[in-house]
Amino acid sequence: MPTAPPVPEAGSGHLPRSAPSSRRHRGGTADRVLLVRLGLPLLSLVLFLVLWQVVAASGRWSDVLVPSPAKVWDAFIDVSTTHDGVRGYNGKLLVEHLAISLRRIGIGAGSGILLGVLFGLLMGSVGWVRALFEPWVTFLRTLPPLAYFSLLIVWLGINEQPKITLLAVAAFPPVAVSTTTAVAAVPSSLVEAARALGASRWEVIRDIVIPSALPETFTGIRLAVGVAYSSLVAAELVNGLPGIGGMVKDAANYNNTPVVIVGIFVIGISGLVIDGLLLWLERTALPWRGRG
């Protein structure tokens, strides 16, 4: 008479045969994902450098227009160190230029982001305020920074005030618009339920409106930082040295293309790092976002 296969006893330490293969499958999948995430960016970087070197070596353009990667690297070393008695670029090291620009972005864009969040909460909560100010915020959002930078110089001079103000004005609209939209989209049923339970207006805003609006607000903050970075060179057009944008503008005046490219790379890479930090902060503060 046929008998059933033996069943492993509890605590015997025997596992189903499929478990090791399942773990190996999960481990292999994780390794492939990690390889794709790290390998593809590195591969694209190598291909970019190879293509750049081929274009520079073709001789179709002069070194002034298209310097080779080696010359750009030499320029990076020069502006980052003291060489032949010259300290960096215009007496400041590259890291010092970057730190000064980041300070301007931190103060300017930070002020614009804070005002944008507060104003967005107000416009999203009060209908007549939104109707009154939203067209002006949209008008400001469509203006390129150079359109009003000259006016800021006339009003505020050529020192730090116009630069910081320009970055604040550039960062304000994206946050204000995204926060306004998010606040207006908060389900009215949640607000009414909170009020029915005796919550005050401030408690409704603190416990219902702000948590609901945070995801879109974070998106607006990331956009605002990107806009501020794209406005950096414009903000440092006048009296921008020291500063990474001022370094790029000054080097362009003297056809120092390698230093210009170094500045562009530094602005882009530092922008990627800051955006990554903001994305990490968003995932930490809002762990539920993106989950079904």
PDB file of C-alpha atoms in Angstrom:
ATOM      1  CA  MET A   1       0.000   0.000   0.000  1.00  0.00           C
ATOM      2  CA  PRO A   2       1.551   3.345  -1.012  1.00  0.00           C
ATOM      3  CA  THR A   3       2.529   5.639   1.782  1.00  0.00           C
ATOM      4  CA  ALA A   4       2.675   9.458   1.869  1.00  0.00           C
ATOM      5  CA  PRO A   5       6.110  11.114   1.772  1.00  0.00           C
ATOM      6  CA  PRO A   6       7.476  11.898   5.226  1.00  0.00           C
ATOM      7  CA  VAL A   7       6.738  15.341   6.556  1.00  0.00           C
ATOM      8  CA  PRO A   8       9.683  17.142   8.224  1.00  0.00           C
ATOM      9  CA  GLU A   9       9.198  17.391  11.937  1.00  0.00           C
ATOM     10  CA  ALA A  10       8.991  20.769  13.618  1.00  0.00           C
ATOM     11  CA  GLY A  11      12.364  21.869  14.887  1.00  0.00           C
ATOM     12  CA  SER A  12      14.212  19.216  12.892  1.00  0.00           C
ATOM     13  CA  GLY A  13      16.076  21.900  10.950  1.00  0.00           C
ATOM     14  CA  HIS A  14      15.016  20.486   7.575  1.00  0.00           C
ATOM     15  CA  LEU A  15      13.737  23.094   5.118  1.00  0.00           C
ATOM     16  CA  PRO A  16      11.882  22.591   1.854  1.00  0.00           C
ATOM     17  CA  ARG A  17      14.255  22.150  -1.043  1.00  0.00           C
ATOM     18  CA  SER A  18      12.834  25.211  -2.811  1.00  0.00           C
ATOM     19  CA  ALA A  19      13.971  27.619  -0.061  1.00  0.00           C
ATOM     20  CA  PRO A  20      17.699  27.746  -0.959  1.00  0.00           C
ATOM     21  CA  SER A  21      16.950  28.208  -4.640  1.00  0.00           C
ATOM     22  CA  SER A  22      14.430  30.935  -3.777  1.00  0.00           C
ATOM     23  CA  ARG A  23      17.027  32.775  -1.713  1.00  0.00           C
ATOM     24  CA  ARG A  24      19.568  32.414  -4.495  1.00  0.00           C
ATOM     25  CA  HIS A  25      17.029  33.787  -6.971  1.00  0.00           C
ATOM     26  CA  ARG A  26      16.317  36.818  -4.779  1.00  0.00           C
ATOM     27  CA  GLY A  27      20.042  37.388  -4.245  1.00  0.00           C
ATOM     28  CA  GLY A  28      20.710  37.157  -7.977  1.00  0.00           C
ATOM     29  CA  THR A  29      17.929  39.612  -8.746  1.00  0.00           C
ATOM     30  CA  ALA A  30      19.282  42.102  -6.191  1.00  0.00           C
ATOM     31  CA  ASP A  31      22.769  41.766  -7.667  1.00  0.00           C
ATOM     32  CA  ARG A  32      21.449  42.413 -11.161  1.00  0.00           C
ATOM     33  CA  VAL A  33      19.518  45.493  -9.993  1.00  0.00           C
ATOM     34  CA  LEU A  34      22.619  46.844  -8.248  1.00  0.00           C
ATOM     35  CA  LEU A  35      24.709  46.139 -11.344  1.00  0.00           C
ATOM     36  CA  VAL A  36      22.240  48.012 -13.536  1.00  0.00           C
ATOM     37  CA  ARG A  37      22.026  50.992 -11.175  1.00  0.00           C
ATOM     38  CA  LEU A  38      25.782  51.342 -10.870  1.00  0.00           C
ATOM     39  CA  GLY A  39      26.981  49.912 -14.158  1.00  0.00           C
ATOM     40  CA  LEU A  40      24.808  51.869 -16.567  1.00  0.00           C
ATOM     41  CA  PRO A  41      25.735  55.323 -15.190  1.00  0.00           C
ATOM     42  CA  LEU A  42      29.425  54.376 -15.251  1.00  0.00           C
ATOM     43  CA  LEU A  43      29.087  53.049 -18.777  1.00  0.00           C
ATOM     44  CA  SER A  44      27.373  56.238 -19.934  1.00  0.00           C
ATOM     45  CA  LEU A  45      30.168  58.281 -18.323  1.00  0.00           C
ATOM     46  CA  VAL A  46      32.855  56.262 -20.120  1.00  0.00           C
ATOM     47  CA  LEU A  47      31.040  56.583 -23.443  1.00  0.00           C
ATOM     48  CA  PHE A  48      30.675  60.335 -22.914  1.00  0.00           C
ATOM     49  CA  LEU A  49      34.402  60.733 -22.192  1.00  0.00           C
ATOM     50  CA  VAL A  50      35.350  58.620 -25.213  1.00  0.00           C
ATOM     51  CA  LEU A  51      33.054  60.621 -27.491  1.00  0.00           C
ATOM     52  CA  TRP A  52      34.393  63.876 -26.061  1.00  0.00           C
ATOM     53  CA  GLN A  53      37.988  62.769 -26.668  1.00  0.00           C
ATOM     54  CA  VAL A  54      37.174  61.707 -30.242  1.00  0.00           C
ATOM     55  CA  VAL A  55      35.555  65.069 -31.009  1.00  0.00           C
ATOM     56  CA  ALA A  56      38.450  66.995 -29.426  1.00  0.00           C
ATOM     57  CA  ALA A  57      41.062  64.917 -31.287  1.00  0.00           C
ATOM     58  CA  SER A  58      39.296  65.207 -34.645  1.00  0.00           C
ATOM     59  CA  GLY A  59      40.758  68.681 -35.163  1.00  0.00           C
ATOM     60  CA  ARG A  60      37.493  70.035 -36.506  1.00  0.00           C
ATOM     61  CA  TRP A  61      37.352  72.621 -33.724  1.00  0.00           C
ATOM     62  CA  SER A  62      40.207  74.399 -32.004  1.00  0.00           C
ATOM     63  CA  ASP A  63      41.237  73.690 -28.415  1.00  0.00           C
ATOM     64  CA  VAL A  64      39.726  77.043 -27.421  1.00  0.00           C
ATOM     65  CA  LEU A  65      36.280  75.824 -28.440  1.00  0.00           C
ATOM     66  CA  VAL A  66      36.520  72.124 -27.572  1.00  0.00           C
ATOM     67  CA  PRO A  67      39.351  71.358 -25.144  1.00  0.00           C
ATOM     68  CA  SER A  68      40.226  67.729 -24.507  1.00  0.00           C
ATOM     69  CA  PRO A  69      39.267  65.988 -21.258  1.00  0.00           C
ATOM     70  CA  ALA A  70      42.934  66.073 -20.228  1.00  0.00           C
ATOM     71  CA  LYS A  71      43.063  69.874 -20.521  1.00  0.00           C
ATOM     72  CA  VAL A  72      39.863  70.236 -18.536  1.00  0.00           C
ATOM     73  CA  TRP A  73      41.336  67.962 -15.859  1.00  0.00           C
ATOM     74  CA  ASP A  74      44.477  70.113 -15.753  1.00  0.00           C
ATOM     75  CA  ALA A  75      42.268  73.195 -15.357  1.00  0.00           C
ATOM     76  CA  PHE A  76      40.424  71.473 -12.512  1.00  0.00           C
ATOM     77  CA  ILE A  77      43.721  70.800 -10.731  1.00  0.00           C
ATOM     78  CA  ASP A  78      44.872  74.391 -11.312  1.00  0.00           C
ATOM     79  CA  VAL A  79      41.742  76.015  -9.869  1.00  0.00           C
ATOM     80  CA  SER A  80      41.691  73.567  -6.953  1.00  0.00           C
ATOM     81  CA  THR A  81      45.287  74.076  -5.803  1.00  0.00           C
ATOM     82  CA  THR A  82      48.043  76.674  -5.562  1.00  0.00           C
ATOM     83  CA  HIS A  83      50.345  76.516  -8.605  1.00  0.00           C
ATOM     84  CA  ASP A  84      53.226  78.795  -9.616  1.00  0.00           C
ATOM     85  CA  GLY A  85      52.335  81.091  -6.748  1.00  0.00           C
ATOM     86  CA  VAL A  86      48.733  81.473  -7.966  1.00  0.00           C
ATOM     87  CA  ARG A  87      46.021  80.324  -5.577  1.00  0.00           C
ATOM     88  CA  GLY A  88      43.118  78.739  -7.430  1.00  0.00           C
ATOM     89  CA  TYR A  89      41.183  81.145  -9.637  1.00  0.00           C
ATOM     90  CA  ASN A  90      41.248  84.848  -8.815  1.00  0.00           C
ATOM     91  CA  GLY A  91      42.798  84.110  -5.433  1.00  0.00           C
ATOM     92  CA  LYS A  92      40.185  81.559  -4.333  1.00  0.00           C
ATOM     93  CA  LEU A  93      40.218  77.782  -4.563  1.00  0.00           C
ATOM     94  CA  LEU A  94      37.446  75.996  -6.440  1.00  0.00           C
ATOM     95  CA  VAL A  95      35.923  74.695  -3.222  1.00  0.00           C
ATOM     96  CA  GLU A  96      35.833  78.254  -1.850  1.00  0.00           C
ATOM     97  CA  HIS A  97      34.053  79.543  -4.971  1.00  0.00           C
ATOM     98  CA  LEU A  98      31.530  76.707  -4.621  1.00  0.00           C
ATOM     99  CA  ALA A  99      31.014  77.332  -0.889  1.00  0.00           C
ATOM    100  CA  ILE A 100      30.256  81.018  -1.498  1.00  0.00           C
ATOM    101  CA  SER A 101      27.734  80.158  -4.230  1.00  0.00           C
ATOM    102  CA  LEU A 102      26.112  77.500  -2.050  1.00  0.00           C
ATOM    103  CA  ARG A 103      25.786  80.065   0.712  1.00  0.00           C
ATOM    104  CA  ARG A 104      23.984  82.406  -1.684  1.00  0.00           C
ATOM    105  CA  ILE A 105      21.696  79.614  -2.816  1.00  0.00           C
ATOM    106  CA  GLY A 106      21.054  78.526   0.763  1.00  0.00           C
ATOM    107  CA  ILE A 107      20.035  82.012   1.888  1.00  0.00           C
ATOM    108  CA  GLY A 108      18.271  83.087  -1.308  1.00  0.00           C
ATOM    109  CA  ALA A 109      16.539  79.877  -2.338  1.00  0.00           C
ATOM    110  CA  GLY A 110      15.870  78.980   1.299  1.00  0.00           C
ATOM    111  CA  SER A 111      14.060  82.281   1.843  1.00  0.00           C
ATOM    112  CA  GLY A 112      12.074  81.840  -1.372  1.00  0.00           C
ATOM    113  CA  ILE A 113      11.111  78.273  -0.449  1.00  0.00           C
ATOM    114  CA  LEU A 114       9.969  79.258   3.051  1.00  0.00           C
ATOM    115  CA  LEU A 115       7.865  82.142   1.719  1.00  0.00           C
ATOM    116  CA  GLY A 116       6.514  79.905  -1.045  1.00  0.00           C
ATOM    117  CA  VAL A 117       5.331  77.267   1.417  1.00  0.00           C
ATOM    118  CA  LEU A 118       3.648  79.814   3.687  1.00  0.00           C
ATOM    119  CA  PHE A 119       2.058  81.676   0.793  1.00  0.00           C
ATOM    120  CA  GLY A 120       0.954  78.416  -0.819  1.00  0.00           C
ATOM    121  CA  LEU A 121      -0.776  77.358   2.405  1.00  0.00           C
ATOM    122  CA  LEU A 122      -2.546  80.716   2.516  1.00  0.00           C
ATOM    123  CA  MET A 123      -3.609  80.664  -1.135  1.00  0.00           C
ATOM    124  CA  GLY A 124      -4.757  77.053  -0.920  1.00  0.00           C
ATOM    125  CA  SER A 125      -6.789  77.678   2.231  1.00  0.00           C
ATOM    126  CA  VAL A 126      -8.390  81.047   1.421  1.00  0.00           C
ATOM    127  CA  GLY A 127     -10.181  81.257  -1.915  1.00  0.00           C
ATOM    128  CA  TRP A 128     -10.115  85.021  -2.393  1.00  0.00           C
ATOM    129  CA  VAL A 129      -6.373  85.159  -1.641  1.00  0.00           C
ATOM    130  CA  ARG A 130      -5.746  82.565  -4.350  1.00  0.00           C
ATOM    131  CA  ALA A 131      -7.932  84.405  -6.840  1.00  0.00           C
ATOM    132  CA  LEU A 132      -6.095  87.654  -6.082  1.00  0.00           C
ATOM    133  CA  PHE A 133      -2.473  86.488  -6.117  1.00  0.00           C
ATOM    134  CA  GLU A 134      -2.279  83.344  -8.251  1.00  0.00           C
ATOM    135  CA  PRO A 135      -2.070  85.259 -11.578  1.00  0.00           C
ATOM    136  CA  TRP A 136       0.851  87.278 -10.207  1.00  0.00           C
ATOM    137  CA  VAL A 137       2.657  84.168  -9.008  1.00  0.00           C
ATOM    138  CA  THR A 138       2.191  82.588 -12.443  1.00  0.00           C
ATOM    139  CA  PHE A 139       3.417  85.804 -14.090  1.00  0.00           C
ATOM    140  CA  LEU A 140       6.526  85.727 -11.909  1.00  0.00           C
ATOM    141  CA  ARG A 141       7.096  82.046 -12.653  1.00  0.00           C
ATOM    142  CA  THR A 142       7.216  82.655 -16.398  1.00  0.00           C
ATOM    143  CA  LEU A 143       9.791  85.445 -16.213  1.00  0.00           C
ATOM    144  CA  PRO A 144      13.428  84.529 -16.932  1.00  0.00           C
ATOM    145  CA  PRO A 145      15.807  85.738 -14.211  1.00  0.00           C
ATOM    146  CA  LEU A 146      17.705  88.081 -16.522  1.00  0.00           C
ATOM    147  CA  ALA A 147      14.461  89.939 -17.216  1.00  0.00           C
ATOM    148  CA  TYR A 148      14.428  91.522 -13.750  1.00  0.00           C
ATOM    149  CA  PHE A 149      18.032  91.141 -12.591  1.00  0.00           C
ATOM    150  CA  SER A 150      19.029  94.516 -14.016  1.00  0.00           C
ATOM    151  CA  LEU A 151      16.159  96.109 -12.119  1.00  0.00           C
ATOM    152  CA  LEU A 152      17.323  94.443  -8.904  1.00  0.00           C
ATOM    153  CA  ILE A 153      20.797  95.888  -9.449  1.00  0.00           C
ATOM    154  CA  VAL A 154      19.333  99.366  -9.886  1.00  0.00           C
ATOM    155  CA  TRP A 155      17.313  98.995  -6.695  1.00  0.00           C
ATOM    156  CA  LEU A 156      19.765  97.070  -4.478  1.00  0.00           C
ATOM    157  CA  GLY A 157      23.252  97.787  -5.839  1.00  0.00           C
ATOM    158  CA  ILE A 158      25.911  95.319  -6.957  1.00  0.00           C
ATOM    159  CA  ASN A 159      26.743  93.535  -3.707  1.00  0.00           C
ATOM    160  CA  GLU A 160      25.054  90.452  -2.238  1.00  0.00           C
ATOM    161  CA  GLN A 161      21.484  91.782  -2.015  1.00  0.00           C
ATOM    162  CA  PRO A 162      20.517  91.511  -5.712  1.00  0.00           C
ATOM    163  CA  LYS A 163      22.050  88.029  -6.037  1.00  0.00           C
ATOM    164  CA  ILE A 164      20.238  86.626  -3.010  1.00  0.00           C
ATOM    165  CA  THR A 165      17.007  88.387  -3.986  1.00  0.00           C
ATOM    166  CA  LEU A 166      17.197  86.971  -7.521  1.00  0.00           C
ATOM    167  CA  LEU A 167      17.582  83.418  -6.189  1.00  0.00           C
ATOM    168  CA  ALA A 168      14.717  83.954  -3.730  1.00  0.00           C
ATOM    169  CA  VAL A 169      12.417  85.302  -6.445  1.00  0.00           C
ATOM    170  CA  ALA A 170      13.365  82.407  -8.738  1.00  0.00           C
ATOM    171  CA  ALA A 171      12.690  79.765  -6.055  1.00  0.00           C
ATOM    172  CA  PHE A 172       9.426  81.243  -4.758  1.00  0.00           C
ATOM    173  CA  PRO A 173       6.902  80.444  -7.553  1.00  0.00           C
ATOM    174  CA  PRO A 174       7.447  76.663  -7.956  1.00  0.00           C
ATOM    175  CA  VAL A 175       6.935  76.054  -4.228  1.00  0.00           C
ATOM    176  CA  ALA A 176       3.980  78.431  -3.988  1.00  0.00           C
ATOM    177  CA  VAL A 177       2.216  76.833  -6.966  1.00  0.00           C
ATOM    178  CA  SER A 178       2.796  73.220  -5.870  1.00  0.00           C
ATOM    179  CA  THR A 179       1.768  73.917  -2.265  1.00  0.00           C
ATOM    180  CA  THR A 180      -1.353  75.801  -3.363  1.00  0.00           C
ATOM    181  CA  THR A 181      -2.407  72.933  -5.623  1.00  0.00           C
ATOM    182  CA  ALA A 182      -1.743  70.349  -2.921  1.00  0.00           C
ATOM    183  CA  VAL A 183      -3.676  72.239  -0.250  1.00  0.00           C
ATOM    184  CA  ALA A 184      -6.625  72.792  -2.575  1.00  0.00           C
ATOM    185  CA  ALA A 185      -6.669  69.055  -3.367  1.00  0.00           C
ATOM    186  CA  VAL A 186      -6.996  67.934   0.272  1.00  0.00           C
ATOM    187  CA  PRO A 187     -10.221  65.855   0.510  1.00  0.00           C
ATOM    188  CA  SER A 188     -12.965  67.974   2.004  1.00  0.00           C
ATOM    189  CA  SER A 189     -14.324  64.912   3.798  1.00  0.00           C
ATOM    190  CA  LEU A 190     -11.194  64.757   5.953  1.00  0.00           C
ATOM    191  CA  VAL A 191     -11.470  68.437   6.835  1.00  0.00           C
ATOM    192  CA  GLU A 192     -15.174  68.148   7.659  1.00  0.00           C
ATOM    193  CA  ALA A 193     -14.590  65.036   9.774  1.00  0.00           C
ATOM    194  CA  ALA A 194     -11.869  66.797  11.760  1.00  0.00           C
ATOM    195  CA  ARG A 195     -14.110  69.810  12.357  1.00  0.00           C
ATOM    196  CA  ALA A 196     -16.981  67.539  13.399  1.00  0.00           C
ATOM    197  CA  LEU A 197     -14.684  66.053  16.021  1.00  0.00           C
ATOM    198  CA  GLY A 198     -14.031  69.513  17.427  1.00  0.00           C
ATOM    199  CA  ALA A 199     -10.700  70.372  15.786  1.00  0.00           C
ATOM    200  CA  SER A 200      -9.872  74.058  15.523  1.00  0.00           C
ATOM    201  CA  ARG A 201      -8.830  75.705  12.250  1.00  0.00           C
ATOM    202  CA  TRP A 202      -5.158  75.552  13.229  1.00  0.00           C
ATOM    203  CA  GLU A 203      -5.473  71.871  14.220  1.00  0.00           C
ATOM    204  CA  VAL A 204      -7.070  71.093  10.856  1.00  0.00           C
ATOM    205  CA  ILE A 205      -4.196  72.795   9.052  1.00  0.00           C
ATOM    206  CA  ARG A 206      -1.554  71.135  11.270  1.00  0.00           C
ATOM    207  CA  ASP A 207      -2.980  67.599  11.328  1.00  0.00           C
ATOM    208  CA  ILE A 208      -4.812  67.316   7.988  1.00  0.00           C
ATOM    209  CA  VAL A 209      -3.772  69.942   5.460  1.00  0.00           C
ATOM    210  CA  ILE A 210       0.008  70.033   5.971  1.00  0.00           C
ATOM    211  CA  PRO A 211       0.557  66.221   5.991  1.00  0.00           C
ATOM    212  CA  SER A 212      -1.616  65.868   2.895  1.00  0.00           C
ATOM    213  CA  ALA A 213       0.220  68.656   1.066  1.00  0.00           C
ATOM    214  CA  LEU A 214       3.765  67.573   2.002  1.00  0.00           C
ATOM    215  CA  PRO A 215       4.402  65.242  -0.973  1.00  0.00           C
ATOM    216  CA  GLU A 216       3.632  67.907  -3.586  1.00  0.00           C
ATOM    217  CA  THR A 217       5.411  70.530  -1.503  1.00  0.00           C
ATOM    218  CA  PHE A 218       8.591  68.439  -1.559  1.00  0.00           C
ATOM    219  CA  THR A 219       8.287  68.195  -5.334  1.00  0.00           C
ATOM    220  CA  GLY A 220       7.998  71.970  -5.510  1.00  0.00           C
ATOM    221  CA  ILE A 221      11.060  72.363  -3.275  1.00  0.00           C
ATOM    222  CA  ARG A 222      13.132  70.156  -5.570  1.00  0.00           C
ATOM    223  CA  LEU A 223      11.956  72.158  -8.569  1.00  0.00           C
ATOM    224  CA  ALA A 224      12.760  75.406  -6.771  1.00  0.00           C
ATOM    225  CA  VAL A 225      16.306  74.293  -6.000  1.00  0.00           C
ATOM    226  CA  GLY A 226      16.758  73.366  -9.653  1.00  0.00           C
ATOM    227  CA  VAL A 227      15.493  76.762 -10.768  1.00  0.00           C
ATOM    228  CA  ALA A 228      17.802  78.476  -8.283  1.00  0.00           C
ATOM    229  CA  TYR A 229      20.763  76.535  -9.639  1.00  0.00           C
ATOM    230  CA  SER A 230      19.861  77.432 -13.208  1.00  0.00           C
ATOM    231  CA  SER A 231      19.732  81.081 -12.113  1.00  0.00           C
ATOM    232  CA  LEU A 232      23.100  80.937 -10.345  1.00  0.00           C
ATOM    233  CA  VAL A 233      25.228  82.179 -13.238  1.00  0.00           C
ATOM    234  CA  ALA A 234      22.707  84.933 -13.908  1.00  0.00           C
ATOM    235  CA  ALA A 235      22.805  85.942 -10.245  1.00  0.00           C
ATOM    236  CA  GLU A 236      26.609  86.195 -10.369  1.00  0.00           C
ATOM    237  CA  LEU A 237      26.870  88.060 -13.664  1.00  0.00           C
ATOM    238  CA  VAL A 238      27.719  91.296 -11.873  1.00  0.00           C
ATOM    239  CA  ASN A 239      30.376  91.290  -9.140  1.00  0.00           C
ATOM    240  CA  GLY A 240      30.047  87.521  -8.900  1.00  0.00           C
ATOM    241  CA  LEU A 241      33.637  86.773  -7.910  1.00  0.00           C
ATOM    242  CA  PRO A 242      34.222  84.930  -5.720  1.00  0.00           C
ATOM    243  CA  GLY A 243      31.553  82.412  -6.700  1.00  0.00           C
ATOM    244  CA  ILE A 244      31.306  79.454  -9.044  1.00  0.00           C
ATOM    245  CA  GLY A 245      28.949  81.264 -11.423  1.00  0.00           C
ATOM    246  CA  GLY A 246      31.155  84.350 -11.380  1.00  0.00           C
ATOM    247  CA  MET A 247      34.168  82.148 -12.123  1.00  0.00           C
ATOM    248  CA  VAL A 248      32.402  80.701 -15.167  1.00  0.00           C
ATOM    249  CA  LYS A 249      31.419  84.161 -16.412  1.00  0.00           C
ATOM    250  CA  ASP A 250      34.898  85.608 -15.870  1.00  0.00           C
ATOM    251  CA  ALA A 251      36.610  82.645 -17.553  1.00  0.00           C
ATOM    252  CA  ALA A 252      34.246  82.953 -20.527  1.00  0.00           C
ATOM    253  CA  ASN A 253      35.241  86.608 -20.925  1.00  0.00           C
ATOM    254  CA  TYR A 254      38.841  85.456 -21.477  1.00  0.00           C
ATOM    255  CA  ASN A 255      37.958  82.409 -23.633  1.00  0.00           C
ATOM    256  CA  ASN A 256      39.232  80.121 -20.876  1.00  0.00           C
ATOM    257  CA  THR A 257      37.003  77.261 -21.978  1.00  0.00           C
ATOM    258  CA  PRO A 258      38.546  74.556 -19.733  1.00  0.00           C
ATOM    259  CA  VAL A 259      37.705  76.573 -16.596  1.00  0.00           C
ATOM    260  CA  VAL A 260      34.214  77.231 -17.956  1.00  0.00           C
ATOM    261  CA  ILE A 261      33.663  73.501 -18.400  1.00  0.00           C
ATOM    262  CA  VAL A 262      35.050  72.808 -14.914  1.00  0.00           C
ATOM    263  CA  GLY A 263      32.565  75.299 -13.460  1.00  0.00           C
ATOM    264  CA  ILE A 264      29.683  73.762 -15.401  1.00  0.00           C
ATOM    265  CA  PHE A 265      30.556  70.282 -14.160  1.00  0.00           C
ATOM    266  CA  VAL A 266      30.876  71.495 -10.566  1.00  0.00           C
ATOM    267  CA  ILE A 267      27.496  73.242 -10.709  1.00  0.00           C
ATOM    268  CA  GLY A 268      25.840  70.174 -12.219  1.00  0.00           C
ATOM    269  CA  ILE A 269      27.410  67.631  -9.862  1.00  0.00           C
ATOM    270  CA  SER A 270      26.722  69.691  -6.744  1.00  0.00           C
ATOM    271  CA  GLY A 271      23.147  70.142  -7.955  1.00  0.00           C
ATOM    272  CA  LEU A 272      22.785  66.367  -8.328  1.00  0.00           C
ATOM    273  CA  VAL A 273      24.120  65.848  -4.808  1.00  0.00           C
ATOM    274  CA  ILE A 274      21.699  68.383  -3.320  1.00  0.00           C
ATOM    275  CA  ASP A 275      18.774  66.902  -5.251  1.00  0.00           C
ATOM    276  CA  GLY A 276      19.754  63.449  -3.974  1.00  0.00           C
ATOM    277  CA  LEU A 277      19.813  64.754  -0.404  1.00  0.00           C
ATOM    278  CA  LEU A 278      16.365  66.308  -0.867  1.00  0.00           C
ATOM    279  CA  LEU A 279      15.063  63.043  -2.326  1.00  0.00           C
ATOM    280  CA  TRP A 280      16.480  61.132   0.651  1.00  0.00           C
ATOM    281  CA  LEU A 281      14.876  63.619   3.037  1.00  0.00           C
ATOM    282  CA  GLU A 282      11.555  63.235   1.234  1.00  0.00           C
ATOM    283  CA  ARG A 283      11.683  59.431   1.474  1.00  0.00           C
ATOM    284  CA  THR A 284      12.608  59.666   5.154  1.00  0.00           C
ATOM    285  CA  ALA A 285       9.889  62.174   6.036  1.00  0.00           C
ATOM    286  CA  LEU A 286       7.243  60.596   3.785  1.00  0.00           C
ATOM    287  CA  PRO A 287       7.898  56.830   3.796  1.00  0.00           C
ATOM    288  CA  TRP A 288       4.373  56.113   2.559  1.00  0.00           C
ATOM    289  CA  ARG A 289       4.763  58.065  -0.696  1.00  0.00           C
ATOM    290  CA  GLY A 290       4.786  55.883  -3.792  1.00  0.00           C
ATOM    291  CA  ARG A 291       3.414  52.835  -1.970  1.00  0.00           C
ATOM    292  CA  GLY A 292       0.130  51.326  -2.894  1.00  0.00           C
TER     293      GLY A 292
END
